[in-house]
Each structure stands twice: as C-alpha cells, then as structure tokens.
C-alpha cells in the first residue's frame, strides 16, 4: 500500500524566514511519482511540482526548492524568504504513474506572519 | 486554456435529499478524477474515468454514490439520501493520458448536509 506522511500539522513563520515542509512516503513500487500541491483558502489545489522516482536531482524554482532522497523516502519542500502569500495548506502526494490516482498526506498548514 | 470547472461551488442540503455535482475537465483531458476532502484532511480518492469508462472506485464510494461520464467529457457525481457524514468538499481533477502528465484540480464543490 502507498502512504504519505506529513508530520508537521501547522507551521508558523515570520515573513522572510526560510521554512521546510517535510514529506515521507511509503511504496513498494519501483516506479512512482511524487507531487507537491498548494491549497490556498479558495480551496483549489495548485500544482507545484512532479518528480519521478528515477530522478533524484533536487529542483529549484524561484524561492521554492525540493529535496528528493530515496534513501530516506523523503521529498521535502523548502520556501526561501517566505512571504504572506505563501500562507496555505501544502500537500505532498504519491502515485504509481503520473496520472493514476494520487495518495495524499494530511497536509501542512503554513502561516506566514508579516 | 480554461481549468477544471465545478458546479455548484457550494450546496446546502437537508439530510435525505439527493445532490448532484458537475465537473467539466480541461479540454482534451481524457482522465477525470473525483476526490473528497474533509476539514483538516488531505483529499481522498473516490473514483476515476478514462474517457467514459470508470476504471476504479474506492471503498469510500458507497452505493449511495454514483459517478458518470457519459460522453467522455463532463462528469457528474450524485449522492443519494445524503447523510451528515457526507459533508465535505468534492474535488474534481483531470489529466491527459500519458505517464508523465500531471493531474490538475478544480476549485471544489462544498457540500453541507444539515
């Protein structure tokens, strides 16, 4: 069975601080995909990144970066110089292929205080 | 390119009534998914379609729930004899069939059963 654990339920930081959101996954598949989604108060899940299991290269996109480590089954997400607009619930998710049903973690609520 | 569209966005209904939600996926996306999300939890998979064929149903989808995608375009999710435990946000998502493609979500339909 597949499982995603986001141990941090809520995080609060002051604007401009860096923050890392943790994600640990379990799967018996050798091929799988990992995702991060952002859910602002409006409710829509906004896609942030997809990473397949064969690509362990870390990725940076502006203030966002992702650290994928197969050895520890982790796919952590770091926001550098956080802003108030980053306040949202962030979900990590796992799937067998890029578009089979996703298994989500319970999410981490990030509050960035001005 | 418009995103995934869901209607209605909010629905309040009395226990025992039937409700129906509609989802219009991104144009040309042949996979369509339904998820349910309750407060403080991550989205949980309900069912998904490839074109008009329903490929998988979760154990969460009791016999009071039925989903259709008759022409392989829009989809409906009907809940019969609603119960208070059905109160949740119902999320629709779509993707193009390709192992590397990402699932994109709509803004969700909030259901409150009173």
CSV table of C-alpha atoms in Angstrom, one decimal:
chain,number,residue,atom,x,y,z
A,1,UNK,CA,0.0,0.0,0.0
A,2,UNK,CA,1.1,3.5,-0.6
A,3,UNK,CA,1.2,6.1,2.2
A,4,UNK,CA,2.3,9.7,2.6
A,5,UNK,CA,3.1,11.2,6.0
A,6,UNK,CA,3.4,14.9,6.7
A,7,UNK,CA,4.3,15.0,10.3
A,8,UNK,CA,4.0,18.8,10.6
A,9,UNK,CA,0.4,19.8,11.0
A,10,UNK,CA,0.9,23.5,11.3
A,11,UNK,CA,3.9,25.8,11.0
A,12,UNK,CA,4.1,29.5,11.6
A,13,UNK,CA,7.0,31.7,10.5
A,14,UNK,CA,7.7,35.4,10.2
A,15,UNK,CA,8.0,36.8,6.8
A,16,UNK,CA,11.4,36.4,5.1
A,17,UNK,CA,12.2,33.3,7.2
A,18,UNK,CA,13.0,30.1,5.4
A,19,UNK,CA,10.8,27.1,6.1
A,20,UNK,CA,11.0,23.4,5.2
A,21,UNK,CA,7.9,21.2,4.9
A,22,UNK,CA,8.6,17.5,5.4
A,23,UNK,CA,7.2,14.6,3.4
A,24,UNK,CA,7.9,10.9,4.0
A,25,UNK,CA,6.4,8.3,1.7
A,26,UNK,CA,5.9,4.5,1.6
A,27,UNK,CA,5.5,2.4,-1.5
A,28,UNK,CA,6.6,-1.0,-2.8
A,29,UNK,CA,6.6,0.2,-6.4
A,30,UNK,CA,9.9,0.8,-8.1
A,31,UNK,CA,8.5,3.4,-10.3
A,32,UNK,CA,6.4,6.2,-8.8
A,33,UNK,CA,5.8,9.9,-8.9
A,34,UNK,CA,5.8,12.4,-6.1
A,35,UNK,CA,4.0,15.7,-6.1
A,36,UNK,CA,3.5,18.9,-4.1
A,37,UNK,CA,0.3,20.9,-4.2
A,38,UNK,CA,-0.7,24.2,-2.6
A,39,UNK,CA,-4.2,24.8,-1.3
A,40,UNK,CA,-5.0,28.5,-0.6
A,41,UNK,CA,-8.1,29.5,1.3
A,42,UNK,CA,-10.1,29.5,-2.0
A,43,UNK,CA,-9.8,25.7,-2.0
A,44,UNK,CA,-8.3,24.9,-5.4
A,45,UNK,CA,-5.3,22.6,-5.3
A,46,UNK,CA,-2.5,24.3,-7.2
A,47,UNK,CA,0.2,22.0,-8.7
A,48,UNK,CA,3.7,22.9,-7.7
A,49,UNK,CA,6.0,20.1,-8.8
A,50,UNK,CA,6.1,16.5,-10.0
A,51,UNK,CA,9.2,14.3,-9.6
A,52,UNK,CA,9.6,10.7,-10.8
A,53,UNK,CA,11.4,8.0,-8.8
A,54,UNK,CA,14.3,7.9,-11.2
A,55,UNK,CA,15.2,11.5,-10.9
A,56,UNK,CA,16.8,12.3,-7.6
A,57,UNK,CA,18.1,15.7,-8.7
A,58,UNK,CA,17.0,18.5,-6.5
A,59,UNK,CA,15.0,21.2,-8.1
A,60,UNK,CA,14.8,24.9,-7.6
A,61,UNK,CA,12.1,27.2,-8.9
A,62,UNK,CA,12.4,30.8,-7.7
A,63,UNK,CA,12.0,30.8,-3.9
A,64,UNK,CA,10.9,27.1,-3.9
A,65,UNK,CA,13.2,24.1,-3.8
A,66,UNK,CA,12.7,20.4,-3.4
A,67,UNK,CA,15.0,17.8,-1.9
A,68,UNK,CA,14.2,14.2,-3.0
A,69,UNK,CA,16.1,11.4,-1.2
A,70,UNK,CA,15.2,7.8,-2.0
A,71,UNK,CA,17.4,6.5,0.8
A,72,UNK,CA,15.2,8.1,3.4
A,73,UNK,CA,11.9,8.0,1.3
A,74,UNK,CA,11.6,11.8,1.7
A,75,UNK,CA,10.6,14.6,-0.6
A,76,UNK,CA,11.0,17.8,1.4
A,77,UNK,CA,9.9,21.3,0.2
A,78,UNK,CA,11.7,24.5,1.2
A,79,UNK,CA,10.4,28.0,0.8
A,80,UNK,CA,13.2,30.6,1.0
A,81,UNK,CA,12.4,34.1,2.2
A,82,UNK,CA,8.8,33.3,2.9
A,83,UNK,CA,6.0,35.8,2.0
A,84,UNK,CA,2.5,36.3,3.4
A,85,UNK,CA,1.1,35.0,0.0
A,86,UNK,CA,2.8,31.6,0.8
A,87,UNK,CA,0.2,31.1,3.6
A,88,UNK,CA,-1.7,28.0,2.6
A,89,UNK,CA,-2.0,24.3,3.2
A,90,UNK,CA,0.6,22.3,1.4
A,91,UNK,CA,0.0,18.6,0.4
A,92,UNK,CA,2.6,16.0,-0.6
A,93,UNK,CA,1.2,13.2,-2.8
A,94,UNK,CA,2.3,9.9,-4.4
A,95,UNK,CA,1.1,8.0,-7.5
A,96,UNK,CA,2.2,4.9,-9.4
A,97,UNK,CA,2.4,6.9,-12.6
A,98,UNK,CA,2.0,10.5,-13.4
A,99,UNK,CA,-1.8,10.3,-13.8
A,100,UNK,CA,-3.0,7.4,-11.7
A,101,UNK,CA,-4.9,8.3,-8.6
A,102,UNK,CA,-2.9,10.3,-6.1
A,103,UNK,CA,-2.5,9.3,-2.4
A,104,UNK,CA,-2.2,12.5,-0.3
A,105,UNK,CA,-0.7,13.3,3.0
A,106,UNK,CA,-2.8,15.1,5.6
A,107,UNK,CA,-1.2,18.4,4.7
A,108,UNK,CA,0.8,21.1,6.5
A,109,UNK,CA,-0.8,24.4,7.2
A,110,UNK,CA,1.8,27.2,6.7
A,111,UNK,CA,1.1,30.6,8.2
A,112,UNK,CA,3.5,33.4,7.2
A,113,UNK,CA,3.1,36.4,9.5
A,114,UNK,CA,4.0,39.9,8.3
B,1,UNK,CA,-6.9,27.3,-21.7
B,2,UNK,CA,-9.6,27.1,-19.0
B,3,UNK,CA,-9.0,25.0,-16.0
B,4,UNK,CA,-11.2,22.3,-14.4
B,5,UNK,CA,-14.6,23.8,-13.6
B,6,UNK,CA,-17.0,22.5,-10.9
B,7,UNK,CA,-20.6,23.4,-10.3
B,8,UNK,CA,-22.1,24.3,-7.9
B,9,UNK,CA,-19.4,25.6,-5.7
B,10,UNK,CA,-21.5,25.4,-2.6
B,11,UNK,CA,-24.5,23.3,-1.8
B,12,UNK,CA,-26.5,23.1,1.5
B,13,UNK,CA,-29.0,20.3,1.6
B,14,UNK,CA,-31.2,18.6,4.1
B,15,UNK,CA,-30.4,15.1,5.2
B,16,UNK,CA,-32.0,12.5,3.0
B,17,UNK,CA,-32.0,14.7,-0.1
B,18,UNK,CA,-30.1,13.8,-3.3
B,19,UNK,CA,-27.4,16.1,-4.7
B,20,UNK,CA,-25.5,16.2,-7.9
B,21,UNK,CA,-22.2,17.9,-8.7
B,22,UNK,CA,-20.9,18.5,-12.2
B,23,UNK,CA,-17.3,18.7,-13.4
B,24,UNK,CA,-16.0,20.0,-16.7
B,25,UNK,CA,-12.4,18.9,-17.2
B,26,UNK,CA,-9.7,20.7,-19.1
B,27,UNK,CA,-10.3,20.4,-22.8
B,28,UNK,CA,-8.9,17.1,-24.3
B,29,UNK,CA,-8.1,15.6,-20.9
B,30,UNK,CA,-9.2,12.1,-21.1
B,31,UNK,CA,-8.8,11.2,-17.5
B,32,UNK,CA,-11.1,12.6,-14.8
B,33,UNK,CA,-11.0,12.0,-11.1
B,34,UNK,CA,-13.2,12.6,-8.1
B,35,UNK,CA,-11.8,13.2,-4.6
B,36,UNK,CA,-13.4,14.0,-1.3
B,37,UNK,CA,-11.8,16.3,1.3
B,38,UNK,CA,-12.9,16.8,4.9
B,39,UNK,CA,-11.7,19.6,7.2
B,40,UNK,CA,-8.1,19.0,8.3
B,41,UNK,CA,-7.5,16.1,6.0
B,42,UNK,CA,-5.9,15.5,2.6
B,43,UNK,CA,-8.1,14.7,-0.4
B,44,UNK,CA,-9.2,11.1,-0.6
B,45,UNK,CA,-9.7,9.3,-3.9
B,46,UNK,CA,-13.2,8.3,-4.8
B,47,UNK,CA,-13.2,7.2,-8.5
B,48,UNK,CA,-11.7,8.0,-11.9
B,49,UNK,CA,-12.6,7.7,-15.6
B,50,UNK,CA,-10.7,7.2,-18.7
B,51,UNK,CA,-12.9,8.7,-21.4
B,52,UNK,CA,-16.4,7.3,-20.5
B,53,UNK,CA,-15.1,4.2,-18.8
B,54,UNK,CA,-15.0,4.1,-15.0
B,55,UNK,CA,-11.6,2.5,-14.2
B,56,UNK,CA,-11.6,2.3,-10.4
B,57,UNK,CA,-13.8,3.0,-7.4
B,58,UNK,CA,-12.6,3.5,-3.9
B,59,UNK,CA,-14.1,1.6,-0.9
B,60,UNK,CA,-15.2,5.1,0.2
B,61,UNK,CA,-17.7,5.2,-2.6
B,62,UNK,CA,-20.7,3.6,-1.0
B,63,UNK,CA,-23.7,2.5,-3.1
B,64,UNK,CA,-25.3,5.9,-2.4
B,65,UNK,CA,-22.7,7.5,-4.6
B,66,UNK,CA,-22.7,7.2,-8.3
B,67,UNK,CA,-20.5,8.9,-10.9
B,68,UNK,CA,-20.9,9.1,-14.6
B,69,UNK,CA,-19.0,10.4,-17.6
B,70,UNK,CA,-21.4,9.6,-20.4
B,71,UNK,CA,-19.7,11.2,-23.4
B,72,UNK,CA,-16.2,11.2,-22.1
B,73,UNK,CA,-16.3,14.9,-21.4
B,74,UNK,CA,-18.0,16.3,-18.3
B,75,UNK,CA,-18.8,14.1,-15.3
B,76,UNK,CA,-21.5,14.1,-12.6
B,77,UNK,CA,-21.2,12.8,-9.1
B,78,UNK,CA,-24.6,12.1,-7.4
B,79,UNK,CA,-25.1,11.4,-3.8
B,80,UNK,CA,-28.4,9.8,-2.9
B,81,UNK,CA,-30.1,10.0,0.6
B,82,UNK,CA,-27.4,12.4,1.9
B,83,UNK,CA,-26.1,11.9,5.4
B,84,UNK,CA,-24.4,14.4,7.7
B,85,UNK,CA,-21.2,12.5,7.2
B,86,UNK,CA,-21.2,13.3,3.5
B,87,UNK,CA,-20.5,17.0,4.4
B,88,UNK,CA,-17.1,17.6,2.7
B,89,UNK,CA,-15.5,19.3,-0.3
B,90,UNK,CA,-15.8,17.2,-3.5
B,91,UNK,CA,-12.8,17.9,-5.8
B,92,UNK,CA,-12.7,17.0,-9.5
B,93,UNK,CA,-9.4,16.8,-11.4
B,94,UNK,CA,-8.3,15.9,-14.9
B,95,UNK,CA,-5.2,14.8,-16.8
B,96,UNK,CA,-4.1,13.8,-20.2
B,97,UNK,CA,-3.3,10.1,-20.6
B,98,UNK,CA,0.4,9.9,-20.5
B,99,UNK,CA,2.6,8.6,-17.7
B,100,UNK,CA,4.3,11.9,-17.3
B,101,UNK,CA,1.3,14.1,-17.2
B,102,UNK,CA,0.1,15.9,-14.1
B,103,UNK,CA,-3.4,15.9,-12.5
B,104,UNK,CA,-5.0,19.3,-12.3
B,105,UNK,CA,-7.7,20.1,-9.8
B,106,UNK,CA,-10.8,22.3,-9.8
B,107,UNK,CA,-11.8,24.6,-7.0
B,108,UNK,CA,-14.1,22.0,-5.5
B,109,UNK,CA,-17.8,21.8,-4.5
B,110,UNK,CA,-18.6,22.3,-0.9
B,111,UNK,CA,-21.4,20.2,0.5
B,112,UNK,CA,-23.1,20.8,3.8
B,113,UNK,CA,-25.8,18.4,4.9
B,114,UNK,CA,-28.0,19.7,7.7
